[in-house]
XYZ file of C-alpha atoms in Angstrom:
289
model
C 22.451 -3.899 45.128
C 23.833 -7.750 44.879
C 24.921 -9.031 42.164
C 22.184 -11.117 40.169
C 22.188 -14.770 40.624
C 19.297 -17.175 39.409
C 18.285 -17.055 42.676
C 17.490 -13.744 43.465
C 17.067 -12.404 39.665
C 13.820 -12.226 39.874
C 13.358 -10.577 42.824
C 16.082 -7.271 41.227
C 14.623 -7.206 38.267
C 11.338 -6.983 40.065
C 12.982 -3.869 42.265
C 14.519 -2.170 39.392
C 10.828 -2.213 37.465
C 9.163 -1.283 40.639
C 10.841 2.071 40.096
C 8.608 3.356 37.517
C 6.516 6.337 37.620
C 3.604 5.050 36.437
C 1.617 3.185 39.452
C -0.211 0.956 36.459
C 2.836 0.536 34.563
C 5.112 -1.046 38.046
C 2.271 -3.333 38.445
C 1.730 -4.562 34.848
C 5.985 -5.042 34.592
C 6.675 -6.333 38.193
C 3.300 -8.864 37.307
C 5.499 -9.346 33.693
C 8.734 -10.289 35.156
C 7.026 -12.507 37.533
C 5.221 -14.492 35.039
C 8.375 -14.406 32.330
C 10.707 -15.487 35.045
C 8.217 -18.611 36.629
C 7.433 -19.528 32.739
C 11.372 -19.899 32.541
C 12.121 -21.783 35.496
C 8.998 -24.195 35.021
C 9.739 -25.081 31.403
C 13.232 -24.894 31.959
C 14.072 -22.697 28.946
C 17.281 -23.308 27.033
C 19.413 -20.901 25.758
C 18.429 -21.755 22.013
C 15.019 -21.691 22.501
C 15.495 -18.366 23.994
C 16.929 -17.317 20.952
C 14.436 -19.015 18.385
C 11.608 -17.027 20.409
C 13.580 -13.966 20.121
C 13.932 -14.438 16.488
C 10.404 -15.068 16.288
C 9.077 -12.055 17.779
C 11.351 -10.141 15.203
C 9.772 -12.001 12.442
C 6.527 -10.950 13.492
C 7.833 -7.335 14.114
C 9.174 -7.372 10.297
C 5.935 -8.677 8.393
C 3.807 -6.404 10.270
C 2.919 -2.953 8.484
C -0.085 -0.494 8.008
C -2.462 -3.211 6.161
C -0.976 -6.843 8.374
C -0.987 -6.776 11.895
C 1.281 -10.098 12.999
C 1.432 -9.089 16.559
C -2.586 -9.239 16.812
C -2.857 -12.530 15.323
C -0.721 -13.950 17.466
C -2.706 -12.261 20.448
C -5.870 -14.135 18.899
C -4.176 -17.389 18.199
C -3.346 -17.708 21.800
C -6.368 -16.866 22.954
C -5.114 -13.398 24.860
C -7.508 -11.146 23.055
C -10.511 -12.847 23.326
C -9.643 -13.169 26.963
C -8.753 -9.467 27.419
C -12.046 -8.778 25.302
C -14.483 -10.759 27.620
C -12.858 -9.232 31.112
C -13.492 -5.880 29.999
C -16.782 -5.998 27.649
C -19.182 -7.790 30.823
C -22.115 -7.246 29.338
C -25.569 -7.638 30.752
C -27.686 -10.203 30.015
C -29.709 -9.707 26.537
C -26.639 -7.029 25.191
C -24.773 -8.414 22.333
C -21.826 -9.931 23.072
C -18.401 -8.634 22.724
C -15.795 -10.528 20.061
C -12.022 -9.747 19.199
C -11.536 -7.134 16.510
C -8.952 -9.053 14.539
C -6.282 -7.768 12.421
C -7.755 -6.731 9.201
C -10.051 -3.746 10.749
C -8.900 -0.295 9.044
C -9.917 2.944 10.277
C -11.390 5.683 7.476
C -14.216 3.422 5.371
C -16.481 5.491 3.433
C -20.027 6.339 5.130
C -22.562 4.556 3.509
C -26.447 4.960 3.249
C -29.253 2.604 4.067
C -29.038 -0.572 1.641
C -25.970 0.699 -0.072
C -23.945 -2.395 -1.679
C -20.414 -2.398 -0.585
C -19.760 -5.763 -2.300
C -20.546 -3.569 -6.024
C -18.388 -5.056 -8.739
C -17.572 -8.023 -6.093
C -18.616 -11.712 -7.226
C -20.456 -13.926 -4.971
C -23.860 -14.464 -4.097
C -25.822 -10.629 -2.688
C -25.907 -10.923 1.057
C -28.947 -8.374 2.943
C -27.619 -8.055 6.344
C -30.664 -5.640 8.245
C -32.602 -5.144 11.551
C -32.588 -2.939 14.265
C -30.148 -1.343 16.596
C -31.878 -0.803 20.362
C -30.989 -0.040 23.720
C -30.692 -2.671 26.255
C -32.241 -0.748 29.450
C -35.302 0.622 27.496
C -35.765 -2.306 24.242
C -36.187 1.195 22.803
C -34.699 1.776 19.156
C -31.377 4.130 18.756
C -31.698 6.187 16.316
C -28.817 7.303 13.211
C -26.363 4.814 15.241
C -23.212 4.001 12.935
C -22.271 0.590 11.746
C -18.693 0.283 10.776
C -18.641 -3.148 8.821
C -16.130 -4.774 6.953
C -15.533 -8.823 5.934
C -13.659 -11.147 3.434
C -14.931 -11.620 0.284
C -16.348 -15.247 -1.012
C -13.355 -16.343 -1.685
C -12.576 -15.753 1.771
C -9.837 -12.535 1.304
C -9.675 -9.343 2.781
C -9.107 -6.180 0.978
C -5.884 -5.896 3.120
C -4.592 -9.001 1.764
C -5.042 -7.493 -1.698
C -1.866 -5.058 -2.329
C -3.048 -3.839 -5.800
C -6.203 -2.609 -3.879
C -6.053 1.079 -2.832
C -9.658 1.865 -2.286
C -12.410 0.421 -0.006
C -13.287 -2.812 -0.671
C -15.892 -4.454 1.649
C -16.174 -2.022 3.819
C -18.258 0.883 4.842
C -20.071 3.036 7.480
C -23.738 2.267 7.583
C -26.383 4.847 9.425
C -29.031 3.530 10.651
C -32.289 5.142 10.049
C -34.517 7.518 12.465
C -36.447 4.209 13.973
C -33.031 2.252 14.378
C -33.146 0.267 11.305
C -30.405 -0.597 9.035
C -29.752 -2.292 6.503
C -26.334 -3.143 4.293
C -25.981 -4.984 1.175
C -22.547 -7.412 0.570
C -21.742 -10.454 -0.781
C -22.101 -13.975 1.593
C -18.394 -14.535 2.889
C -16.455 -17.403 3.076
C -14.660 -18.687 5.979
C -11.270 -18.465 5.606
C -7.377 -19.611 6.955
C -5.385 -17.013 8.708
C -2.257 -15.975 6.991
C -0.083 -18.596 7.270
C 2.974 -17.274 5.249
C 3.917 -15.714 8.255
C 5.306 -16.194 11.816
C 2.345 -17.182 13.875
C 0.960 -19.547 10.387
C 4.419 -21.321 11.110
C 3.944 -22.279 14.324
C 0.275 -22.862 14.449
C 1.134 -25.517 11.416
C 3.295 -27.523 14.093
C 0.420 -28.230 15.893
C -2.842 -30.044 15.153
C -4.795 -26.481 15.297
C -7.391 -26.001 12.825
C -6.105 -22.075 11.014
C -9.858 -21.458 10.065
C -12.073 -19.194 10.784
C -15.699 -19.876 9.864
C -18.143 -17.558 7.432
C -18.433 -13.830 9.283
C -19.032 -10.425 9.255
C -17.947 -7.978 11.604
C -19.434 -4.938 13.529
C -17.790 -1.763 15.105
C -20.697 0.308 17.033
C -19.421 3.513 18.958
C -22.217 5.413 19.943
C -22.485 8.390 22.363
C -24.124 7.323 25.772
C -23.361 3.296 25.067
C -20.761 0.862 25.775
C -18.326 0.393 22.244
C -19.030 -2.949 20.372
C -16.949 -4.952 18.672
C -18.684 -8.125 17.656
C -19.729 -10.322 14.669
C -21.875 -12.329 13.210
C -21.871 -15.745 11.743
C -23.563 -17.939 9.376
C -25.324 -20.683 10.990
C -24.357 -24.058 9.810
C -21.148 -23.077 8.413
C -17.768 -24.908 8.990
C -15.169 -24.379 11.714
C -18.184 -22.372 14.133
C -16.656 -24.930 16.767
C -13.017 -24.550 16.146
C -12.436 -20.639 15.467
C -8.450 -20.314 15.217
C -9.244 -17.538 17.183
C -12.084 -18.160 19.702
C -13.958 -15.455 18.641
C -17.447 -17.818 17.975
C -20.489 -17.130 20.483
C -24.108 -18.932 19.801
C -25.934 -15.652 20.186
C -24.106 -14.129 16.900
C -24.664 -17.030 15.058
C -27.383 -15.674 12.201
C -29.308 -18.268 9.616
C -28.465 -16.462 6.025
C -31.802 -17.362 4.277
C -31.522 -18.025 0.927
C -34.447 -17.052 -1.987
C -34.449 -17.724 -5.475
C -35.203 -14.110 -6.279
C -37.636 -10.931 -5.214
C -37.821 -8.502 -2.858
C -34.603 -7.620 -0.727
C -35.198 -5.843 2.614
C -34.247 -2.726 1.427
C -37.270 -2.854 -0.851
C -35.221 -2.800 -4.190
C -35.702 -6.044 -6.542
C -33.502 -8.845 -6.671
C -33.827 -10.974 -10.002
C -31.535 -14.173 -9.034
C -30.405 -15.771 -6.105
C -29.774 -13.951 -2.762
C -29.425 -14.291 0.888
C -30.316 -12.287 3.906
C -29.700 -11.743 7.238
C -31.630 -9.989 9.945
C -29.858 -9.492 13.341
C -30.849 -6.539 16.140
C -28.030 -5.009 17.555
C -28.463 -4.794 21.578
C -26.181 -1.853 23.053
C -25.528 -1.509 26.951
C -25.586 2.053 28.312
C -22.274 3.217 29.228
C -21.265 2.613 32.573
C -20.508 5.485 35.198
């Protein structure tokens, strides 16, 4: 094999990855060093940049653990994950859309039963999020599907921000009933900044980037027979729907969060004070194949 000059680099270190054993994995690497290599050429990449953007990824690498996920916010930030999240989630018309699951989704909430308040002991104004999950091909209601919900609080933090907090906190899996209905109770969210003690909240604040993310909730469905969801919703009228740090905003997910003085809540207990709701219907496509 020659030796490597900047020439022909590009073309060994394409043969040398070529060699793997993987079909998928030579064509995601060769495609890599491709990209990597034209990136370098065409911004003409110094030697200390280079080494600031190697420092940088081991930044990210470092603040990263079980509860902060660096390396996925700086996937959303730039757009990738929304990108790989709408090329592989092409939904029919009338299904709901498909958003990025961010970094703050943990696996393991506790299962929670129609109208159950995951926000207890949480300040903020009650939130009634309900409606009906249905399949796309039939309109037809599915029945017992599981909603695996979690948010920020209305101060706009997430339980994983919170190192005293051990236990679940804003989060839960909701069953919906027999006839498809469900219906969780919360507190209204704030929108909120991405972390910006970190890596990727340094370099986004070197740029005229807005680091918000405007008032949401999010949704996990996996059910048997259906293409997985991973979507949210958002308060219409709330700030930053236009600029979401991480492009995760669609108009069909954006929900009015009615406000009332006091009085029934969908779940059919009693509210005596202020309190919102929410009703959205959850559209599932039928798996594929």
């Amino acid at each position: 094999m020659p030796h490597a000059t900047e020439d022909n680099i590009t073309d060994l270190a394409r043969q040398r990855w070529a060699t793997a054993a993987e079909p998928r994995l030579a064509e995601l690497m060769t495609a890599l060093v491709d990209h990597l290599h034209a990136f370098a050429r065409e911004v003409r990449l110094t030697e200390a940049e280079w080494a600031r953007a190697v420092r940088w990824l081991a930044d990210t690498g470092r603040i990263s653990d079980d509860k902060r996920e660096e390396f996925i916010l700086a996937s959303d930030v730039l757009g990738l994950s929304m990108l790989v999240v709408q090329m592989n989630h092409r939904f029919d018309a009338g299904a709901t859309p498909a958003t990025v699951l961010g970094p703050f989704h943990i696996d393991g909430s506790p299962p929670a039963p129609y109208g159950w308040d995951m926000a207890e002991g949480i300040d903020g104004t009650p939130l009634f999020v309900h409606g009906t999950v249905r399949d796309l091909a039939t309109g037809e209601p599915v029945p017992d599907a599981v909603l695996d919900v979690w948010q920020a609080d209305g101060e706009g933090v997430y339980e994983a921000q919170l190192p005293e907090v051990e236990e679940a906190r804003l989060r839960a899996k909701y069953r919906a009933r027999p006839d498809g209905r469900y219906c969780l109770r919360t507190v209204v969210p704030l929108g909120y900044t991405i972390p910006m003690d970190g890596p990727v909240g340094e370099l986004v604040s070197r740029t005229a980037i807005s680091h918000f993310r405007p008032a949401h909730i999010h949704f996990l469905i996996e059910e048997a027979g259906y293409e997985r969801l991973v979507t949210h919703i958002f308060e219409e009228g709330t700030r930053h729907l236009d600029e979401d740090v991480v492009f995760g905003t669609k108009e069909e997910l954006v929900v009015p969060f009615t406000r009332h003085a006091s009085g029934t809540a969908p779940d059919g207990t009693r509210v005596d004070g202020p309190f919102a709701t929410a009703e959205f219907d959850f559209t599932l496509q039928p798996a594929r194949g």
